[in-house]
Amino acid sequence: SQDFEAAAGGGAWNHLVTTTASGDSEIEFDTTYFTSSYKVYKIIISNLHCSDAGPGTELFCQFEHGGSYQTSGYSFSAFAHRQNSPSAYGGAASESASQLQITADNLGGDTGETSCWEMTLDDPLGTDNDKVLRGMSGNVNHDNNYSHDSFIGGSQVSTAIDAIKFYMEGGDFSSGRFSVYGITT
């Protein structure tokens, strides 16, 4: 509650923007929302559906630096657990990729298949550290199994982020809500 946050000296989540996807090939947030007012941002993705369900339907992300999107030098690790395989199901990782692969268990787009995420982006305007994005999800995946993905990744660049975009490996976002919150400290 607000009282607990105030007493504990914690910050509040300030809603900055929500974008609703409907047939979009990408969703982008720029420095209109990433400002010096906040050091930490939460990106909440809910009710995400893709137009192409099945294998090869992963969620990707890229950062823009200096007016163009970075197309190399990303490192990431994405890992999934599924309801029918409580041990490790699978994952993806790279030390030098052209984008961040957020998911590890192919998203779904059929009726009942959905994905929701909570991600944290640390200090996108800072210039003293590499950029890091991390998150967790709950999904009903492409073959109608419940799964949980966890992800961490970033760019090996310490310049400020001008924008961030999300897009699918194949197809478009048929629906979804993308919300950005700044966290006061």
CSV table of C-alpha atoms in Angstrom, one decimal:
chain,number,residue,atom,x,y,z
A,1,SER,CA,0.0,0.0,0.0
A,2,GLN,CA,1.0,3.6,-0.3
A,3,ASP,CA,1.5,3.9,3.5
A,4,PHE,CA,3.9,0.9,3.5
A,5,GLU,CA,5.9,2.4,0.6
A,6,ALA,CA,6.1,5.7,2.3
A,7,ALA,CA,7.1,4.2,5.7
A,8,ALA,CA,9.6,1.9,4.1
A,9,GLY,CA,11.1,4.8,2.0
A,10,GLY,CA,10.2,3.0,-1.2
A,11,GLY,CA,9.0,4.4,-4.5
A,12,ALA,CA,5.8,4.4,-6.4
A,13,TRP,CA,5.0,3.0,-9.9
A,14,ASN,CA,4.0,5.9,-12.1
A,15,HIS,CA,2.0,4.9,-15.2
A,16,LEU,CA,3.6,6.6,-18.3
A,17,VAL,CA,1.9,5.0,-21.3
A,18,THR,CA,-0.1,2.0,-22.5
A,19,THR,CA,-0.2,0.9,-26.1
A,20,THR,CA,-2.6,-1.6,-27.4
A,21,ALA,CA,-1.4,-3.9,-30.2
A,22,SER,CA,-3.7,-5.0,-32.9
A,23,GLY,CA,-2.0,-6.3,-36.1
A,24,ASP,CA,1.2,-4.4,-35.3
A,25,SER,CA,4.6,-5.7,-36.5
A,26,GLU,CA,6.4,-3.9,-33.6
A,27,ILE,CA,5.7,-1.9,-30.5
A,28,GLU,CA,8.2,0.9,-29.7
A,29,PHE,CA,8.8,3.2,-26.7
A,30,ASP,CA,11.2,6.2,-27.1
A,31,THR,CA,12.7,9.0,-24.9
A,32,THR,CA,9.2,10.5,-24.7
A,33,TYR,CA,8.9,8.0,-21.8
A,34,PHE,CA,12.5,7.3,-20.8
A,35,THR,CA,13.5,10.5,-19.1
A,36,SER,CA,15.8,11.6,-16.3
A,37,SER,CA,12.8,11.5,-13.9
A,38,TYR,CA,13.3,7.7,-13.4
A,39,LYS,CA,16.2,5.3,-13.2
A,40,VAL,CA,14.2,2.1,-13.2
A,41,TYR,CA,11.3,1.2,-15.5
A,42,LYS,CA,8.7,-1.6,-15.5
A,43,ILE,CA,7.3,-2.8,-18.8
A,44,ILE,CA,4.1,-4.9,-18.3
A,45,ILE,CA,2.9,-6.9,-21.3
A,46,SER,CA,-0.5,-8.5,-20.9
A,47,ASN,CA,-2.9,-10.6,-23.0
A,48,LEU,CA,-0.3,-11.0,-25.7
A,49,HIS,CA,-1.3,-13.0,-28.8
A,50,CYS,CA,0.7,-13.4,-32.0
A,51,SER,CA,-0.7,-13.9,-35.5
A,52,ASP,CA,1.5,-17.0,-36.2
A,53,ALA,CA,1.1,-19.6,-33.5
A,54,GLY,CA,3.6,-22.5,-33.2
A,55,PRO,CA,7.3,-23.1,-33.4
A,56,GLY,CA,9.3,-20.2,-34.5
A,57,THR,CA,7.1,-17.6,-32.7
A,58,GLU,CA,9.5,-16.0,-30.2
A,59,LEU,CA,9.3,-12.5,-28.7
A,60,PHE,CA,12.3,-10.3,-29.6
A,61,CYS,CA,13.6,-6.8,-28.5
A,62,GLN,CA,16.2,-4.3,-29.7
A,63,PHE,CA,17.5,-1.0,-28.2
A,64,GLU,CA,18.1,2.2,-30.2
A,65,HIS,CA,21.3,4.1,-29.5
A,66,GLY,CA,22.2,7.4,-31.3
A,67,GLY,CA,19.3,7.3,-33.7
A,68,SER,CA,19.6,3.7,-35.0
A,69,TYR,CA,18.7,0.3,-33.7
A,70,GLN,CA,21.6,-1.8,-32.5
A,71,THR,CA,21.8,-5.0,-34.6
A,72,SER,CA,24.7,-6.8,-32.9
A,73,GLY,CA,26.3,-7.2,-29.5
A,74,TYR,CA,23.4,-8.5,-27.5
A,75,SER,CA,23.8,-11.1,-24.8
A,76,PHE,CA,20.8,-13.0,-23.4
A,77,SER,CA,19.6,-16.1,-21.6
A,78,ALA,CA,15.9,-17.2,-21.9
A,79,PHE,CA,14.6,-20.3,-20.1
A,80,ALA,CA,11.2,-22.0,-19.9
A,81,HIS,CA,9.5,-24.5,-17.6
A,82,ARG,CA,6.3,-26.2,-18.8
A,83,GLN,CA,3.4,-27.9,-16.9
A,84,ASN,CA,4.2,-31.3,-18.4
A,85,SER,CA,8.0,-31.0,-17.7
A,86,PRO,CA,8.7,-29.5,-14.3
A,87,SER,CA,12.4,-29.9,-14.9
A,88,ALA,CA,14.1,-27.8,-17.5
A,89,TYR,CA,12.1,-27.6,-20.7
A,90,GLY,CA,14.4,-25.6,-22.9
A,91,GLY,CA,16.0,-22.3,-23.5
A,92,ALA,CA,18.0,-20.1,-25.7
A,93,ALA,CA,21.2,-18.1,-25.1
A,94,SER,CA,23.7,-16.1,-27.0
A,95,GLU,CA,26.8,-14.0,-26.3
A,96,SER,CA,26.6,-12.1,-29.5
A,97,ALA,CA,23.1,-11.8,-31.1
A,98,SER,CA,21.4,-9.3,-33.4
A,99,GLN,CA,18.5,-8.9,-30.9
A,100,LEU,CA,17.4,-10.0,-27.5
A,101,GLN,CA,15.3,-13.2,-27.5
A,102,ILE,CA,12.8,-12.7,-24.7
A,103,THR,CA,10.9,-16.1,-24.9
A,104,ALA,CA,12.1,-19.7,-24.9
A,105,ASP,CA,8.8,-21.5,-25.4
A,106,ASN,CA,7.1,-20.3,-28.6
A,107,LEU,CA,4.1,-18.0,-28.0
A,108,GLY,CA,0.6,-19.0,-29.0
A,109,GLY,CA,-2.1,-17.1,-31.0
A,110,ASP,CA,-5.0,-19.6,-30.9
A,111,THR,CA,-8.0,-19.1,-28.7
A,112,GLY,CA,-7.0,-19.5,-25.0
A,113,GLU,CA,-3.2,-19.1,-25.7
A,114,THR,CA,-1.7,-15.9,-24.2
A,115,SER,CA,1.4,-14.5,-22.6
A,116,CYS,CA,1.9,-11.9,-19.9
A,117,TRP,CA,5.2,-10.4,-18.8
A,118,GLU,CA,6.8,-8.1,-16.2
A,119,MET,CA,10.1,-6.7,-17.2
A,120,THR,CA,12.6,-4.3,-15.6
A,121,LEU,CA,14.8,-1.9,-17.5
A,122,ASP,CA,17.6,-0.4,-15.5
A,123,ASP,CA,18.8,3.2,-16.1
A,124,PRO,CA,18.2,3.4,-19.9
A,125,LEU,CA,19.7,6.9,-20.1
A,126,GLY,CA,22.8,6.1,-18.0
A,127,THR,CA,26.2,6.0,-19.8
A,128,ASP,CA,28.3,4.2,-17.2
A,129,ASN,CA,27.0,0.6,-17.6
A,130,ASP,CA,25.8,-1.9,-20.2
A,131,LYS,CA,22.1,-1.9,-20.6
A,132,VAL,CA,20.1,-4.7,-18.9
A,133,LEU,CA,16.6,-5.9,-19.4
A,134,ARG,CA,15.2,-8.8,-17.3
A,135,GLY,CA,11.8,-10.4,-16.8
A,136,MET,CA,9.4,-13.2,-16.1
A,137,SER,CA,6.2,-14.5,-17.8
A,138,GLY,CA,3.2,-16.7,-17.5
A,139,ASN,CA,2.0,-18.3,-20.7
A,140,VAL,CA,-0.4,-20.6,-22.3
A,141,ASN,CA,1.9,-21.5,-25.2
A,142,HIS,CA,1.6,-22.6,-28.8
A,143,ASP,CA,0.5,-26.2,-27.8
A,144,ASN,CA,-1.8,-25.1,-25.0
A,145,ASN,CA,0.5,-25.9,-22.2
A,146,TYR,CA,1.1,-23.6,-19.2
A,147,SER,CA,4.7,-22.4,-19.1
A,148,HIS,CA,6.9,-19.9,-17.2
A,149,ASP,CA,9.7,-18.1,-19.0
A,150,SER,CA,12.5,-16.2,-17.3
A,151,PHE,CA,14.8,-13.9,-19.2
A,152,ILE,CA,17.9,-11.7,-18.7
A,153,GLY,CA,19.8,-9.9,-21.4
A,154,GLY,CA,21.3,-6.7,-22.6
A,155,SER,CA,23.5,-4.8,-24.9
A,156,GLN,CA,27.2,-4.5,-24.6
A,157,VAL,CA,26.9,-0.8,-25.1
A,158,SER,CA,27.0,1.8,-22.3
A,159,THR,CA,25.4,4.7,-24.3
A,160,ALA,CA,21.9,5.9,-23.5
A,161,ILE,CA,18.9,4.1,-25.0
A,162,ASP,CA,16.9,6.3,-27.3
A,163,ALA,CA,14.1,3.7,-27.8
A,164,ILE,CA,13.2,0.1,-27.2
A,165,LYS,CA,11.1,-2.0,-29.6
A,166,PHE,CA,9.4,-5.4,-29.3
A,167,TYR,CA,8.5,-7.6,-32.2
A,168,MET,CA,7.8,-11.2,-33.1
A,169,GLU,CA,10.1,-13.7,-34.8
A,170,GLY,CA,7.3,-14.5,-37.2
A,171,GLY,CA,4.0,-12.7,-37.8
A,172,ASP,CA,2.5,-9.7,-35.9
A,173,PHE,CA,1.0,-8.9,-32.5
A,174,SER,CA,-2.7,-9.7,-33.1
A,175,SER,CA,-3.4,-8.3,-29.6
A,176,GLY,CA,-1.8,-7.2,-26.4
A,177,ARG,CA,-1.3,-4.4,-24.0
A,178,PHE,CA,2.2,-2.9,-23.4
A,179,SER,CA,2.4,-0.5,-20.4
A,180,VAL,CA,5.4,1.4,-19.2
A,181,TYR,CA,5.9,2.6,-15.6
A,182,GLY,CA,8.6,4.7,-14.1
A,183,ILE,CA,9.6,3.8,-10.6
A,184,THR,CA,10.4,6.7,-8.2
A,185,THR,CA,13.2,6.2,-5.7
